[in-house]
mmCIF file of C-alpha atoms in Angstrom:
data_model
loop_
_atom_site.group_PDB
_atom_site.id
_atom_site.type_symbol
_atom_site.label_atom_id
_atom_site.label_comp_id
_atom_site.label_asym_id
_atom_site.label_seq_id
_atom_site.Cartn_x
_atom_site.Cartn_y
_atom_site.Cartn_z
ATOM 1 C CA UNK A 208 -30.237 -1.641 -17.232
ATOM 2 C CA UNK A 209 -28.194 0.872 -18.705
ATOM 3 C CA UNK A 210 -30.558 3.584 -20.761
ATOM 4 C CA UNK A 211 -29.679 6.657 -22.896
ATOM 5 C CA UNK A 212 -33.714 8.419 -21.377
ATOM 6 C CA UNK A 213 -30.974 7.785 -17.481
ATOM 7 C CA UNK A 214 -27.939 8.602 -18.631
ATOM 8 C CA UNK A 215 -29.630 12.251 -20.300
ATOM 9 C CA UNK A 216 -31.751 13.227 -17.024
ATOM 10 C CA UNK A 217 -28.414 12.647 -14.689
ATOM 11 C CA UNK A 218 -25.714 14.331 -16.875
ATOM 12 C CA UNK A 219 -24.689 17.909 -16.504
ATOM 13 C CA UNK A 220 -21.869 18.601 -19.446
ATOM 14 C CA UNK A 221 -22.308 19.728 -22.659
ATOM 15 C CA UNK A 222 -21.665 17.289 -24.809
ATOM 16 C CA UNK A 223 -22.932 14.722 -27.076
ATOM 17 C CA UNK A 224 -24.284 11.511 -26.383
ATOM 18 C CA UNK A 225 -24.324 8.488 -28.492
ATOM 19 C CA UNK A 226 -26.002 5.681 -26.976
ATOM 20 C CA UNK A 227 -25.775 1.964 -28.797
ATOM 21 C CA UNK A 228 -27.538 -0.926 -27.389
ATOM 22 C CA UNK A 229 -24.818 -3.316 -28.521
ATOM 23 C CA UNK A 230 -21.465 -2.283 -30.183
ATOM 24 C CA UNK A 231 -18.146 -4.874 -31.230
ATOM 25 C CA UNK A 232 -16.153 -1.803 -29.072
ATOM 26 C CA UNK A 233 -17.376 1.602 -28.504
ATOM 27 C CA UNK A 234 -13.737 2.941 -29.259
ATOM 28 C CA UNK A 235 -13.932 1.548 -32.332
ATOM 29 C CA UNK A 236 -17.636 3.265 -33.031
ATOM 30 C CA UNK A 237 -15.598 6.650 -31.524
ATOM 31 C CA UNK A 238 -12.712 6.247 -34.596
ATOM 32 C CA UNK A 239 -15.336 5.997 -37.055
ATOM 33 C CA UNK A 240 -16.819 10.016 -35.838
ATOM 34 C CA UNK A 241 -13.967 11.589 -34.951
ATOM 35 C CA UNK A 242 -13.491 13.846 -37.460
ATOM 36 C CA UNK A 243 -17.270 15.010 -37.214
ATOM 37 C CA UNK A 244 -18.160 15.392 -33.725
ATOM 38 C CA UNK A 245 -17.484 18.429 -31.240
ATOM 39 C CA UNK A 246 -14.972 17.265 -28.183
ATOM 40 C CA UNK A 247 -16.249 15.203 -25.240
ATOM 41 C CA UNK A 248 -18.974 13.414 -27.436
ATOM 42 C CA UNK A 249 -19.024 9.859 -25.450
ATOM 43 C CA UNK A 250 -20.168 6.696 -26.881
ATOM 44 C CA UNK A 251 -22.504 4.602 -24.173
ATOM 45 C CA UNK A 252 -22.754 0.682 -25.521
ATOM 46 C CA UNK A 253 -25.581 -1.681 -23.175
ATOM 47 C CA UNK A 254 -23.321 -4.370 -24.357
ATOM 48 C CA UNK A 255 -19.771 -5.088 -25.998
ATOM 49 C CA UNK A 256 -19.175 -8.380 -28.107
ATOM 50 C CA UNK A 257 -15.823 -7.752 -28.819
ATOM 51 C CA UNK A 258 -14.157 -5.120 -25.734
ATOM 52 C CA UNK A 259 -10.192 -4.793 -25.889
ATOM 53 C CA UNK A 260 -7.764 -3.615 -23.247
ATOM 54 C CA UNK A 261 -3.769 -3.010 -23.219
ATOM 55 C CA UNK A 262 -1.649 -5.267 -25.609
ATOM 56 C CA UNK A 263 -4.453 -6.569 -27.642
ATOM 57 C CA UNK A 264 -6.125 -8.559 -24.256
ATOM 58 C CA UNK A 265 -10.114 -8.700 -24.949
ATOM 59 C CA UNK A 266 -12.847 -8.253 -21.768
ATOM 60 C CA UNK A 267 -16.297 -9.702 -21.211
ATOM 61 C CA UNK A 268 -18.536 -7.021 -21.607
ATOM 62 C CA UNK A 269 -22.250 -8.698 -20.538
ATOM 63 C CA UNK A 270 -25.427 -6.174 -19.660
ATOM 64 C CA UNK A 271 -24.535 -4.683 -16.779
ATOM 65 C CA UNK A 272 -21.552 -2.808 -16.910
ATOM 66 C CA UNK A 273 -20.806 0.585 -18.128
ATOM 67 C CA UNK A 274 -18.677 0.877 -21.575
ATOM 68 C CA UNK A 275 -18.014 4.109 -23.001
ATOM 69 C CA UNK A 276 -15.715 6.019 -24.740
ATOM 70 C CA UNK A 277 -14.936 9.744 -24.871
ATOM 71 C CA UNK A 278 -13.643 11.728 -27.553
ATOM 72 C CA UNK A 279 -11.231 14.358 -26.892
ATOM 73 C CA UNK A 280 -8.692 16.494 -28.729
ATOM 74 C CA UNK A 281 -5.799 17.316 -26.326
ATOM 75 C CA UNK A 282 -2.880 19.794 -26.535
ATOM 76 C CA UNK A 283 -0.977 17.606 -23.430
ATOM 77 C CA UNK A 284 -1.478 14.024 -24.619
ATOM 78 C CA UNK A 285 0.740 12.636 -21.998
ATOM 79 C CA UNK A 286 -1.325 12.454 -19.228
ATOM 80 C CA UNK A 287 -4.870 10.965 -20.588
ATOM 81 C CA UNK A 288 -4.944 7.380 -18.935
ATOM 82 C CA UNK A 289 -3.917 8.641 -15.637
ATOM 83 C CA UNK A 290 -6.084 11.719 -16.073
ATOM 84 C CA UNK A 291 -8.643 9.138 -16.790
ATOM 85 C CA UNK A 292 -8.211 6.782 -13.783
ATOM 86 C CA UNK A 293 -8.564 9.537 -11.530
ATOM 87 C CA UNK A 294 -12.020 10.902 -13.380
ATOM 88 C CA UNK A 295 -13.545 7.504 -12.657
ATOM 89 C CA UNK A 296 -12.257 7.397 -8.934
ATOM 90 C CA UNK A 297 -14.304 10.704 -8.541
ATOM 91 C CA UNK A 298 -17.106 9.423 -9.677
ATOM 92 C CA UNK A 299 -16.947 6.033 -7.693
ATOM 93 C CA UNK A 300 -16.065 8.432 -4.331
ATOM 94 C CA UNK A 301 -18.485 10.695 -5.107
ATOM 95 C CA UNK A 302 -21.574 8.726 -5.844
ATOM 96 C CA UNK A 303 -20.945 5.429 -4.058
ATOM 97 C CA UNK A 304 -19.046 6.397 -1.250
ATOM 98 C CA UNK A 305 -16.128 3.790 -2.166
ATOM 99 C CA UNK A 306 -12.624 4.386 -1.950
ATOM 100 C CA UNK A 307 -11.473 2.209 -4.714
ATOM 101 C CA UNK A 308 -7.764 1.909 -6.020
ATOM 102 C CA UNK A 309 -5.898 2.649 -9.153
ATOM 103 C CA UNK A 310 -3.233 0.210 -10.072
ATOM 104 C CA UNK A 311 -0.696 1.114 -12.773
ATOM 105 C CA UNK A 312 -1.281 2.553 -15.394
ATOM 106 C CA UNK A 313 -5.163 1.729 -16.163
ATOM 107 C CA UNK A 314 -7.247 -0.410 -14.092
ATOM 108 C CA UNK A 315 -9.152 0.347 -11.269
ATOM 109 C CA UNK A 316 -9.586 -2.400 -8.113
ATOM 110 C CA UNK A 317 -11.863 -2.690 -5.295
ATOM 111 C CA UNK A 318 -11.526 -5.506 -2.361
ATOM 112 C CA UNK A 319 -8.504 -7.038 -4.658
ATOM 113 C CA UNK A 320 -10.189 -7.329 -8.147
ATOM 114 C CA UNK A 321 -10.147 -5.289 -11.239
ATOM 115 C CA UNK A 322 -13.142 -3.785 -11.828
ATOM 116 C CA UNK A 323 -12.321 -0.622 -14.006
ATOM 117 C CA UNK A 324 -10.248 -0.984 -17.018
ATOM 118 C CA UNK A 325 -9.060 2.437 -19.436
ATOM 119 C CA UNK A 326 -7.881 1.910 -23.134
ATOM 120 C CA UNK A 327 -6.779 5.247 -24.416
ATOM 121 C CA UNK A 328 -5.921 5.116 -28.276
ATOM 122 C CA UNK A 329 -4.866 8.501 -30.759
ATOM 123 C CA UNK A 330 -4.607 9.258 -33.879
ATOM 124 C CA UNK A 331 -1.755 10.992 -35.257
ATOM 125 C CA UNK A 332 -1.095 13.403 -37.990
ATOM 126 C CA UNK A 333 2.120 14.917 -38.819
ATOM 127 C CA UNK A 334 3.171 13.720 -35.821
ATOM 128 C CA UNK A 335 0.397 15.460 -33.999
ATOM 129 C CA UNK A 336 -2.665 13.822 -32.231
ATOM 130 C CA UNK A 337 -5.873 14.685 -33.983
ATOM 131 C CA UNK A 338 -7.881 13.147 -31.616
ATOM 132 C CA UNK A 339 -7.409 10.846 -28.040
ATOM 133 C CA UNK A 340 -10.558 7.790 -28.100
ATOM 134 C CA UNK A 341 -10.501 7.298 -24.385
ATOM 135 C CA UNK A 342 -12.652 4.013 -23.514
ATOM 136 C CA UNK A 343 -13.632 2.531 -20.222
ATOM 137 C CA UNK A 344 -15.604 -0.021 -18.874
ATOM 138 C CA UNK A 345 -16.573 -0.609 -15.211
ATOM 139 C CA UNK A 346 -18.036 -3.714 -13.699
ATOM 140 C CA UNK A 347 -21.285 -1.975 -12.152
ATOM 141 C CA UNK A 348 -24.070 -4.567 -11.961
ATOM 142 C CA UNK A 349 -22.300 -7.492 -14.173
ATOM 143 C CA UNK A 350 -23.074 -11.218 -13.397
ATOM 144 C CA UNK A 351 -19.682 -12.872 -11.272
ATOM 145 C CA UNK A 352 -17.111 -13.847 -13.535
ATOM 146 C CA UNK A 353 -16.264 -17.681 -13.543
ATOM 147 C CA UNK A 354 -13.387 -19.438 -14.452
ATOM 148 C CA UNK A 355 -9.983 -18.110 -14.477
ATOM 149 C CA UNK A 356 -11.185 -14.664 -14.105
ATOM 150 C CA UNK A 357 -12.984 -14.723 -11.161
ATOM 151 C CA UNK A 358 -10.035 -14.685 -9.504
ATOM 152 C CA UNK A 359 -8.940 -11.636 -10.932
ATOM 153 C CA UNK A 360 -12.293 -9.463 -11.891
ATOM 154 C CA UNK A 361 -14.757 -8.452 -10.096
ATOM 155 C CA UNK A 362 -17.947 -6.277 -9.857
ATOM 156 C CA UNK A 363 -19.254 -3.948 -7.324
ATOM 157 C CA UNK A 364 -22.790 -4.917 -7.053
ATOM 158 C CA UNK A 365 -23.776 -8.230 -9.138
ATOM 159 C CA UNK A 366 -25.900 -9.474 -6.728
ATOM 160 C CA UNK A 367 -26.877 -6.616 -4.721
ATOM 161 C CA UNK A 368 -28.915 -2.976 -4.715
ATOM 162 C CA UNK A 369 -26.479 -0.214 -5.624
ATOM 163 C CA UNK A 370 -26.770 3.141 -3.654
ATOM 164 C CA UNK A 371 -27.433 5.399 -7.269
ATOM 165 C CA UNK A 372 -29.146 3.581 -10.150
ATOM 166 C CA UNK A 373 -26.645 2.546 -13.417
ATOM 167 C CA UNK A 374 -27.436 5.558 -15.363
ATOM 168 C CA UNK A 375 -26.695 8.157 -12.373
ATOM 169 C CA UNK A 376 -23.158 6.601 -12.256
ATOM 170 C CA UNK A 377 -22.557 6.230 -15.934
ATOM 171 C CA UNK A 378 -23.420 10.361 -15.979
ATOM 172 C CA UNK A 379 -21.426 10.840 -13.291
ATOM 173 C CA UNK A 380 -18.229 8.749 -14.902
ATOM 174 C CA UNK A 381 -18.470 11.273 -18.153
ATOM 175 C CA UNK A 382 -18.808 14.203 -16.316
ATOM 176 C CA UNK A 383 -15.476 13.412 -14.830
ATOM 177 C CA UNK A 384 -13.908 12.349 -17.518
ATOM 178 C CA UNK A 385 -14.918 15.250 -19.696
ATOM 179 C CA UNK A 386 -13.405 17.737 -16.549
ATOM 180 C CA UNK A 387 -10.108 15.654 -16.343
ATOM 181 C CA UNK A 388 -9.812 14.877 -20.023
ATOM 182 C CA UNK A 389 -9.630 18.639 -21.334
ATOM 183 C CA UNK A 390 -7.521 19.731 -18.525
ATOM 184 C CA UNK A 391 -4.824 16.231 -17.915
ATOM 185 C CA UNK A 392 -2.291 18.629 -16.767
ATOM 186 C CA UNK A 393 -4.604 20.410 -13.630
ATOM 187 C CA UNK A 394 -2.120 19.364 -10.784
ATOM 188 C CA UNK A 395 -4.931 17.806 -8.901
ATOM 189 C CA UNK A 396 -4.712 15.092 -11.059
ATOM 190 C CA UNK A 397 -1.557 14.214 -10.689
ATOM 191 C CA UNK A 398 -2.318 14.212 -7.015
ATOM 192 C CA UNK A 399 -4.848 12.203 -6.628
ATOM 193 C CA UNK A 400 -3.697 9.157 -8.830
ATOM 194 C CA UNK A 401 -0.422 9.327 -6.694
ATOM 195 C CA UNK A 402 -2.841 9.053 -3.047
ATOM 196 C CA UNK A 403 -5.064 6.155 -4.849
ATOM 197 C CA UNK A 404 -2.171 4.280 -5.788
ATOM 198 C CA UNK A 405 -2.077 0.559 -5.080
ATOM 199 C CA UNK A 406 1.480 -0.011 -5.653
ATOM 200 C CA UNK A 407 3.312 2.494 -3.895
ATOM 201 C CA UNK A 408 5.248 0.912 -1.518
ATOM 202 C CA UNK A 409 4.481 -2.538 -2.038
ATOM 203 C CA UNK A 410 6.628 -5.971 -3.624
ATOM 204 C CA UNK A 411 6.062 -6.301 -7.513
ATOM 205 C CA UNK A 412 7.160 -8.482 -10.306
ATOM 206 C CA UNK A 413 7.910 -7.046 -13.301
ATOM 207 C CA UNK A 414 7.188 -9.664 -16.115
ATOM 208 C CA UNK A 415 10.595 -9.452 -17.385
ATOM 209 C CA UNK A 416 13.368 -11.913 -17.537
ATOM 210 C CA UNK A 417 15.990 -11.101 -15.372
ATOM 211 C CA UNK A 418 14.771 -8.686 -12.661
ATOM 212 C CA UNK A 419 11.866 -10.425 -11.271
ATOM 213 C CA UNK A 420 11.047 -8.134 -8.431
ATOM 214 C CA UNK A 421 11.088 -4.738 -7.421
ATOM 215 C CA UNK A 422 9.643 -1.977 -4.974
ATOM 216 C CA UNK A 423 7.471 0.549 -6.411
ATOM 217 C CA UNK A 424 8.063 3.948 -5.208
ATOM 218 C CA UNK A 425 6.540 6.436 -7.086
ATOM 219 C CA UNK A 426 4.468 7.738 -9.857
ATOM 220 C CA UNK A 427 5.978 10.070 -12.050
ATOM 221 C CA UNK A 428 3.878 13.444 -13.453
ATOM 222 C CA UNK A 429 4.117 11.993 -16.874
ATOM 223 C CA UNK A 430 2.628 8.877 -15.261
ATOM 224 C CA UNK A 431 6.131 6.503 -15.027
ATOM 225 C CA UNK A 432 6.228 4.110 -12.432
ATOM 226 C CA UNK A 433 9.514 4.371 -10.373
ATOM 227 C CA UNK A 434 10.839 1.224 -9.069
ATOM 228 C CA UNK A 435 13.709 0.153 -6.659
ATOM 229 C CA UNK A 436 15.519 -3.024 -7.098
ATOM 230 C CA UNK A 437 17.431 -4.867 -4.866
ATOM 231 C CA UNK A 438 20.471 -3.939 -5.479
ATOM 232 C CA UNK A 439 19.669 -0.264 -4.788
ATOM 233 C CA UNK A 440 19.044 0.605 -8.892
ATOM 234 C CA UNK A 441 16.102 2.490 -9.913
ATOM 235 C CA UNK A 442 14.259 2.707 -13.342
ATOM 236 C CA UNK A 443 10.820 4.492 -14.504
ATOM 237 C CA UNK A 444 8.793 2.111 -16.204
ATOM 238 C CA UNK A 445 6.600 3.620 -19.156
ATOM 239 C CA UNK A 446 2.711 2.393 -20.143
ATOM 240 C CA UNK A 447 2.908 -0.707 -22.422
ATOM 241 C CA UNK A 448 6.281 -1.381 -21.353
ATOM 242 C CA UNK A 449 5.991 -4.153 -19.095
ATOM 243 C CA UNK A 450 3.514 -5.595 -16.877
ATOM 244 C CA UNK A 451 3.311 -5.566 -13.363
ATOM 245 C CA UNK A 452 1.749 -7.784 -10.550
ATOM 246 C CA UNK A 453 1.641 -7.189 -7.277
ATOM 247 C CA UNK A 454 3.510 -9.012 -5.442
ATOM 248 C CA UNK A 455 1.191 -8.984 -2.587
ATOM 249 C CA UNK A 456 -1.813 -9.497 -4.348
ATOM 250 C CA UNK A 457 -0.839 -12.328 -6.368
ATOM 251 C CA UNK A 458 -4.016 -12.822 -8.392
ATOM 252 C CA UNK A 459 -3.570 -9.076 -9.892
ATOM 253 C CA UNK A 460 -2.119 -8.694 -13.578
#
Protein backbone atom coordinates (compact mmCIF):
# COMPACT_ATOMS: atom_id res chain seq x y z
CA UNK A 1 0.00 0.00 0.00
CA UNK A 2 1.10 3.17 -1.17
CA UNK A 3 2.26 5.54 2.03
CA UNK A 4 3.50 9.17 2.22
CA UNK A 5 6.02 7.74 5.87
CA UNK A 6 7.60 5.24 2.08
CA UNK A 7 7.45 7.52 -0.36
CA UNK A 8 9.56 10.32 2.22
CA UNK A 9 12.35 7.69 3.45
CA UNK A 10 13.04 6.61 -0.46
CA UNK A 11 13.02 10.07 -2.17
CA UNK A 12 16.11 12.10 -2.75
CA UNK A 13 14.84 15.63 -4.50
CA UNK A 14 13.94 18.59 -3.02
CA UNK A 15 10.68 19.08 -3.37
CA UNK A 16 7.34 18.99 -1.88
CA UNK A 17 5.19 16.24 -1.24
CA UNK A 18 1.51 16.16 -1.03
CA UNK A 19 0.17 12.90 -0.25
CA UNK A 20 -3.92 12.29 -0.47
CA UNK A 21 -5.39 9.04 0.41
CA UNK A 22 -8.13 9.42 -2.19
CA UNK A 23 -8.41 12.32 -4.76
CA UNK A 24 -11.30 12.70 -7.97
CA UNK A 25 -7.65 13.38 -10.05
CA UNK A 26 -4.48 14.47 -8.57
CA UNK A 27 -4.01 16.93 -11.63
CA UNK A 28 -6.90 18.45 -10.77
CA UNK A 29 -5.71 18.80 -6.82
CA UNK A 30 -2.18 20.17 -8.71
CA UNK A 31 -4.42 23.20 -10.64
CA UNK A 32 -5.90 24.13 -7.49
CA UNK A 33 -1.85 24.99 -5.86
CA UNK A 34 -0.20 26.07 -8.60
CA UNK A 35 0.18 29.41 -8.03
CA UNK A 36 1.47 28.70 -4.35
CA UNK A 37 3.83 25.95 -4.44
CA UNK A 38 7.70 25.95 -5.36
CA UNK A 39 8.38 23.73 -8.77
CA UNK A 40 8.45 19.92 -8.68
CA UNK A 41 5.86 19.76 -5.72
CA UNK A 42 4.10 16.23 -6.72
CA UNK A 43 0.76 15.21 -5.67
CA UNK A 44 0.72 11.23 -4.51
CA UNK A 45 -3.25 9.99 -4.44
CA UNK A 46 -3.68 5.99 -2.75
CA UNK A 47 -6.68 6.10 -4.93
CA UNK A 48 -8.39 8.06 -7.94
CA UNK A 49 -12.32 8.02 -8.37
CA UNK A 50 -12.38 9.96 -11.26
CA UNK A 51 -8.55 9.58 -13.35
CA UNK A 52 -8.57 11.11 -17.02
CA UNK A 53 -6.22 10.50 -19.91
CA UNK A 54 -5.91 12.05 -23.62
CA UNK A 55 -9.24 13.29 -25.27
CA UNK A 56 -11.32 13.25 -22.22
CA UNK A 57 -10.92 9.01 -21.87
CA UNK A 58 -11.23 8.23 -17.90
CA UNK A 59 -8.90 5.19 -16.15
CA UNK A 60 -9.58 2.88 -13.23
CA UNK A 61 -7.51 3.99 -10.62
CA UNK A 62 -8.07 1.07 -7.63
CA UNK A 63 -5.34 0.82 -4.51
CA UNK A 64 -2.52 -0.28 -5.96
CA UNK A 65 -1.21 1.80 -8.50
CA UNK A 66 0.82 4.86 -8.39
CA UNK A 67 -1.03 8.34 -9.40
CA UNK A 68 0.76 11.45 -9.17
CA UNK A 69 1.20 14.56 -10.60
CA UNK A 70 4.13 16.99 -10.78
CA UNK A 71 4.15 20.56 -10.98
CA UNK A 72 6.55 22.28 -13.09
CA UNK A 73 7.11 25.67 -14.68
CA UNK A 74 9.02 25.18 -17.99
CA UNK A 75 10.77 27.64 -20.36
CA UNK A 76 10.67 24.62 -23.35
CA UNK A 77 7.09 23.37 -23.04
CA UNK A 78 7.34 21.27 -26.07
CA UNK A 79 8.89 18.40 -24.92
CA UNK A 80 7.08 17.51 -21.38
CA UNK A 81 5.10 14.21 -22.27
CA UNK A 82 7.97 12.70 -24.00
CA UNK A 83 10.35 14.08 -21.40
CA UNK A 84 7.96 12.40 -19.12
CA UNK A 85 7.74 8.90 -20.71
CA UNK A 86 11.30 8.60 -20.63
CA UNK A 87 11.53 9.71 -16.64
CA UNK A 88 9.25 6.78 -15.86
CA UNK A 89 11.23 4.26 -18.15
CA UNK A 90 14.26 5.18 -15.86
CA UNK A 91 12.71 4.46 -13.06
CA UNK A 92 11.07 1.09 -14.24
CA UNK A 93 14.91 0.12 -15.69
CA UNK A 94 16.44 1.23 -12.86
CA UNK A 95 14.57 -0.26 -10.00
CA UNK A 96 12.87 -3.28 -11.56
CA UNK A 97 15.17 -4.31 -14.02
CA UNK A 98 12.37 -4.16 -16.89
CA UNK A 99 12.80 -2.90 -20.20
CA UNK A 100 9.37 -1.64 -20.81
CA UNK A 101 8.19 0.35 -24.00
CA UNK A 102 6.90 3.75 -24.79
CA UNK A 103 4.24 3.92 -27.40
CA UNK A 104 3.30 7.29 -28.92
CA UNK A 105 3.00 9.93 -27.42
CA UNK A 106 2.09 8.85 -23.63
CA UNK A 107 1.63 5.41 -22.54
CA UNK A 108 3.97 3.08 -21.42
CA UNK A 109 3.56 -1.02 -22.28
CA UNK A 110 5.06 -4.06 -20.96
CA UNK A 111 4.43 -7.78 -22.50
CA UNK A 112 1.70 -5.93 -24.93
CA UNK A 113 -0.46 -3.94 -22.39
CA UNK A 114 -0.57 -0.41 -21.27
CA UNK A 115 0.48 -0.04 -18.05
CA UNK A 116 1.77 3.65 -17.77
CA UNK A 117 -0.36 6.41 -18.94
CA UNK A 118 0.98 10.55 -18.91
CA UNK A 119 -1.63 13.46 -19.06
CA UNK A 120 0.30 16.66 -19.28
CA UNK A 121 -2.07 19.82 -19.02
CA UNK A 122 -0.78 23.95 -18.85
CA UNK A 123 -1.97 26.85 -18.11
CA UNK A 124 -1.49 29.76 -20.19
CA UNK A 125 -1.12 33.42 -19.71
CA UNK A 126 -0.52 35.90 -22.32
CA UNK A 127 0.17 33.25 -24.33
CA UNK A 128 2.78 31.96 -21.97
CA UNK A 129 2.61 28.74 -19.79
CA UNK A 130 2.47 29.57 -16.13
CA UNK A 131 2.68 26.27 -15.10
CA UNK A 132 2.83 22.38 -16.88
CA UNK A 133 0.46 19.74 -14.30
CA UNK A 134 2.19 16.63 -15.47
CA UNK A 135 0.11 13.45 -14.13
CA UNK A 136 0.84 9.79 -14.34
CA UNK A 137 -0.37 6.71 -13.20
CA UNK A 138 1.30 3.27 -13.40
CA UNK A 139 -0.29 -0.09 -12.87
CA UNK A 140 2.19 -1.31 -9.98
CA UNK A 141 0.32 -3.77 -7.75
CA UNK A 142 -3.43 -3.16 -9.21
CA UNK A 143 -5.99 -6.08 -9.21
CA UNK A 144 -6.29 -7.59 -13.26
CA UNK A 145 -8.52 -5.59 -15.20
CA UNK A 146 -11.70 -7.47 -16.53
CA UNK A 147 -13.81 -6.86 -19.25
CA UNK A 148 -12.91 -5.04 -22.29
CA UNK A 149 -9.82 -3.77 -20.78
CA UNK A 150 -8.08 -6.63 -19.91
CA UNK A 151 -7.25 -6.96 -23.17
CA UNK A 152 -5.64 -3.82 -23.38
CA UNK A 153 -4.24 -2.91 -19.63
CA UNK A 154 -2.26 -4.49 -17.66
CA UNK A 155 -0.18 -4.44 -14.39
CA UNK A 156 3.24 -5.49 -13.54
CA UNK A 157 2.79 -7.34 -10.40
CA UNK A 158 -1.07 -7.90 -9.33
CA UNK A 159 -0.59 -11.11 -8.17
CA UNK A 160 2.95 -11.35 -7.41
CA UNK A 161 6.03 -9.95 -4.97
CA UNK A 162 7.64 -6.96 -6.65
CA UNK A 163 11.53 -6.68 -6.46
CA UNK A 164 11.33 -2.85 -4.50
CA UNK A 165 8.28 -2.18 -2.31
CA UNK A 166 5.43 0.53 -3.90
CA UNK A 167 6.81 3.46 -2.19
CA UNK A 168 10.61 2.85 -3.37
CA UNK A 169 9.23 2.99 -6.98
CA UNK A 170 6.78 5.79 -6.56
CA UNK A 171 10.18 7.87 -5.16
CA UNK A 172 12.01 6.69 -7.74
CA UNK A 173 9.21 7.75 -10.61
CA UNK A 174 9.42 11.59 -9.11
CA UNK A 175 12.89 11.71 -8.90
CA UNK A 176 12.92 11.16 -12.60
CA UNK A 177 10.43 13.12 -13.47
CA UNK A 178 11.60 16.10 -11.50
CA UNK A 179 15.36 15.54 -13.48
CA UNK A 180 13.61 15.24 -16.95
CA UNK A 181 10.85 17.73 -16.30
CA UNK A 182 13.16 20.90 -15.58
CA UNK A 183 15.56 20.01 -18.23
CA UNK A 184 12.91 18.42 -21.44
CA UNK A 185 15.40 19.66 -23.84
CA UNK A 186 18.77 17.53 -22.28
CA UNK A 187 19.43 15.53 -25.59
CA UNK A 188 19.38 12.34 -23.67
CA UNK A 189 15.91 12.54 -23.64
CA UNK A 190 15.25 12.75 -26.87
CA UNK A 191 17.39 9.69 -27.18
CA UNK A 192 16.10 7.48 -25.17
CA UNK A 193 12.29 7.83 -26.06
CA UNK A 194 13.49 7.30 -29.75
CA UNK A 195 15.48 3.59 -28.52
CA UNK A 196 12.19 2.66 -26.31
CA UNK A 197 9.97 3.23 -29.05
CA UNK A 198 7.34 0.64 -29.85
CA UNK A 199 6.36 1.86 -33.15
CA UNK A 200 9.32 2.48 -35.04
CA UNK A 201 9.30 0.37 -37.76
CA UNK A 202 6.22 -1.40 -37.37
CA UNK A 203 2.39 -1.43 -39.44
CA UNK A 204 -0.08 1.19 -37.85
CA UNK A 205 -3.53 2.46 -38.40
CA UNK A 206 -4.11 5.80 -38.07
CA UNK A 207 -7.83 6.27 -36.95
CA UNK A 208 -8.56 8.43 -39.80
CA UNK A 209 -10.80 8.03 -42.73
CA UNK A 210 -9.03 7.63 -45.72
CA UNK A 211 -5.43 6.52 -44.99
CA UNK A 212 -5.91 3.58 -42.87
CA UNK A 213 -2.36 2.42 -42.57
CA UNK A 214 0.99 3.56 -42.43
CA UNK A 215 4.73 2.77 -41.36
CA UNK A 216 6.07 4.62 -38.54
CA UNK A 217 9.51 5.78 -38.97
CA UNK A 218 10.54 8.14 -36.65
CA UNK A 219 10.12 10.36 -33.72
CA UNK A 220 10.69 13.82 -34.21
CA UNK A 221 12.75 16.13 -31.35
CA UNK A 222 9.59 18.02 -30.81
CA UNK A 223 8.05 14.58 -30.29
CA UNK A 224 6.06 14.15 -34.01
CA UNK A 225 5.59 10.85 -35.17
CA UNK A 226 6.82 10.44 -38.83
CA UNK A 227 4.93 8.08 -40.90
CA UNK A 228 5.29 6.52 -44.45
CA UNK A 229 2.35 5.65 -46.49
CA UNK A 230 2.03 3.49 -49.19
CA UNK A 231 2.28 5.43 -51.77
CA UNK A 232 5.72 6.70 -50.69
CA UNK A 233 4.10 10.15 -48.82
CA UNK A 234 5.21 11.08 -45.48
CA UNK A 235 3.51 13.26 -42.73
CA UNK A 236 4.48 14.08 -38.89
CA UNK A 237 1.66 13.43 -36.82
CA UNK A 238 1.31 15.86 -33.69
CA UNK A 239 -0.06 14.72 -29.89
CA UNK A 240 -3.91 14.80 -29.87
CA UNK A 241 -4.02 14.65 -33.46
CA UNK A 242 -4.98 11.28 -34.21
CA UNK A 243 -4.75 7.99 -32.69
CA UNK A 244 -2.70 5.25 -33.48
CA UNK A 245 -2.82 1.36 -33.10
CA UNK A 246 -0.45 -0.86 -33.84
CA UNK A 247 -0.98 -2.71 -36.39
CA UNK A 248 0.80 -5.60 -34.99
CA UNK A 249 -0.47 -5.47 -31.71
CA UNK A 250 -4.00 -5.20 -32.46
CA UNK A 251 -5.40 -4.91 -28.94
CA UNK A 252 -3.22 -1.52 -28.42
CA UNK A 253 -5.10 1.98 -28.70
Amino acid sequence: MLTEQGIRRYIKSDIDIIFLEESPSTNLEAKKIAGTTREGAVIFARRQFSGRGRIGRSFESPEGGIYMTMLVRPTDPVCLTMAAAVAVRRAMVDKLNLDPAIKWVNDIYWEGKKVCGILAEGALCKNELRYAAVGVGLNYQSPVFTGGLSAKAGSLYPDSQPPVSIDEIAAAMADQLYKALTNPSDPSIYREYREGSMLTGKRIVLMREGEPEATAIDVTPEGHLVVRFDDGRTEELYSGEVSVRAAEYPHTV
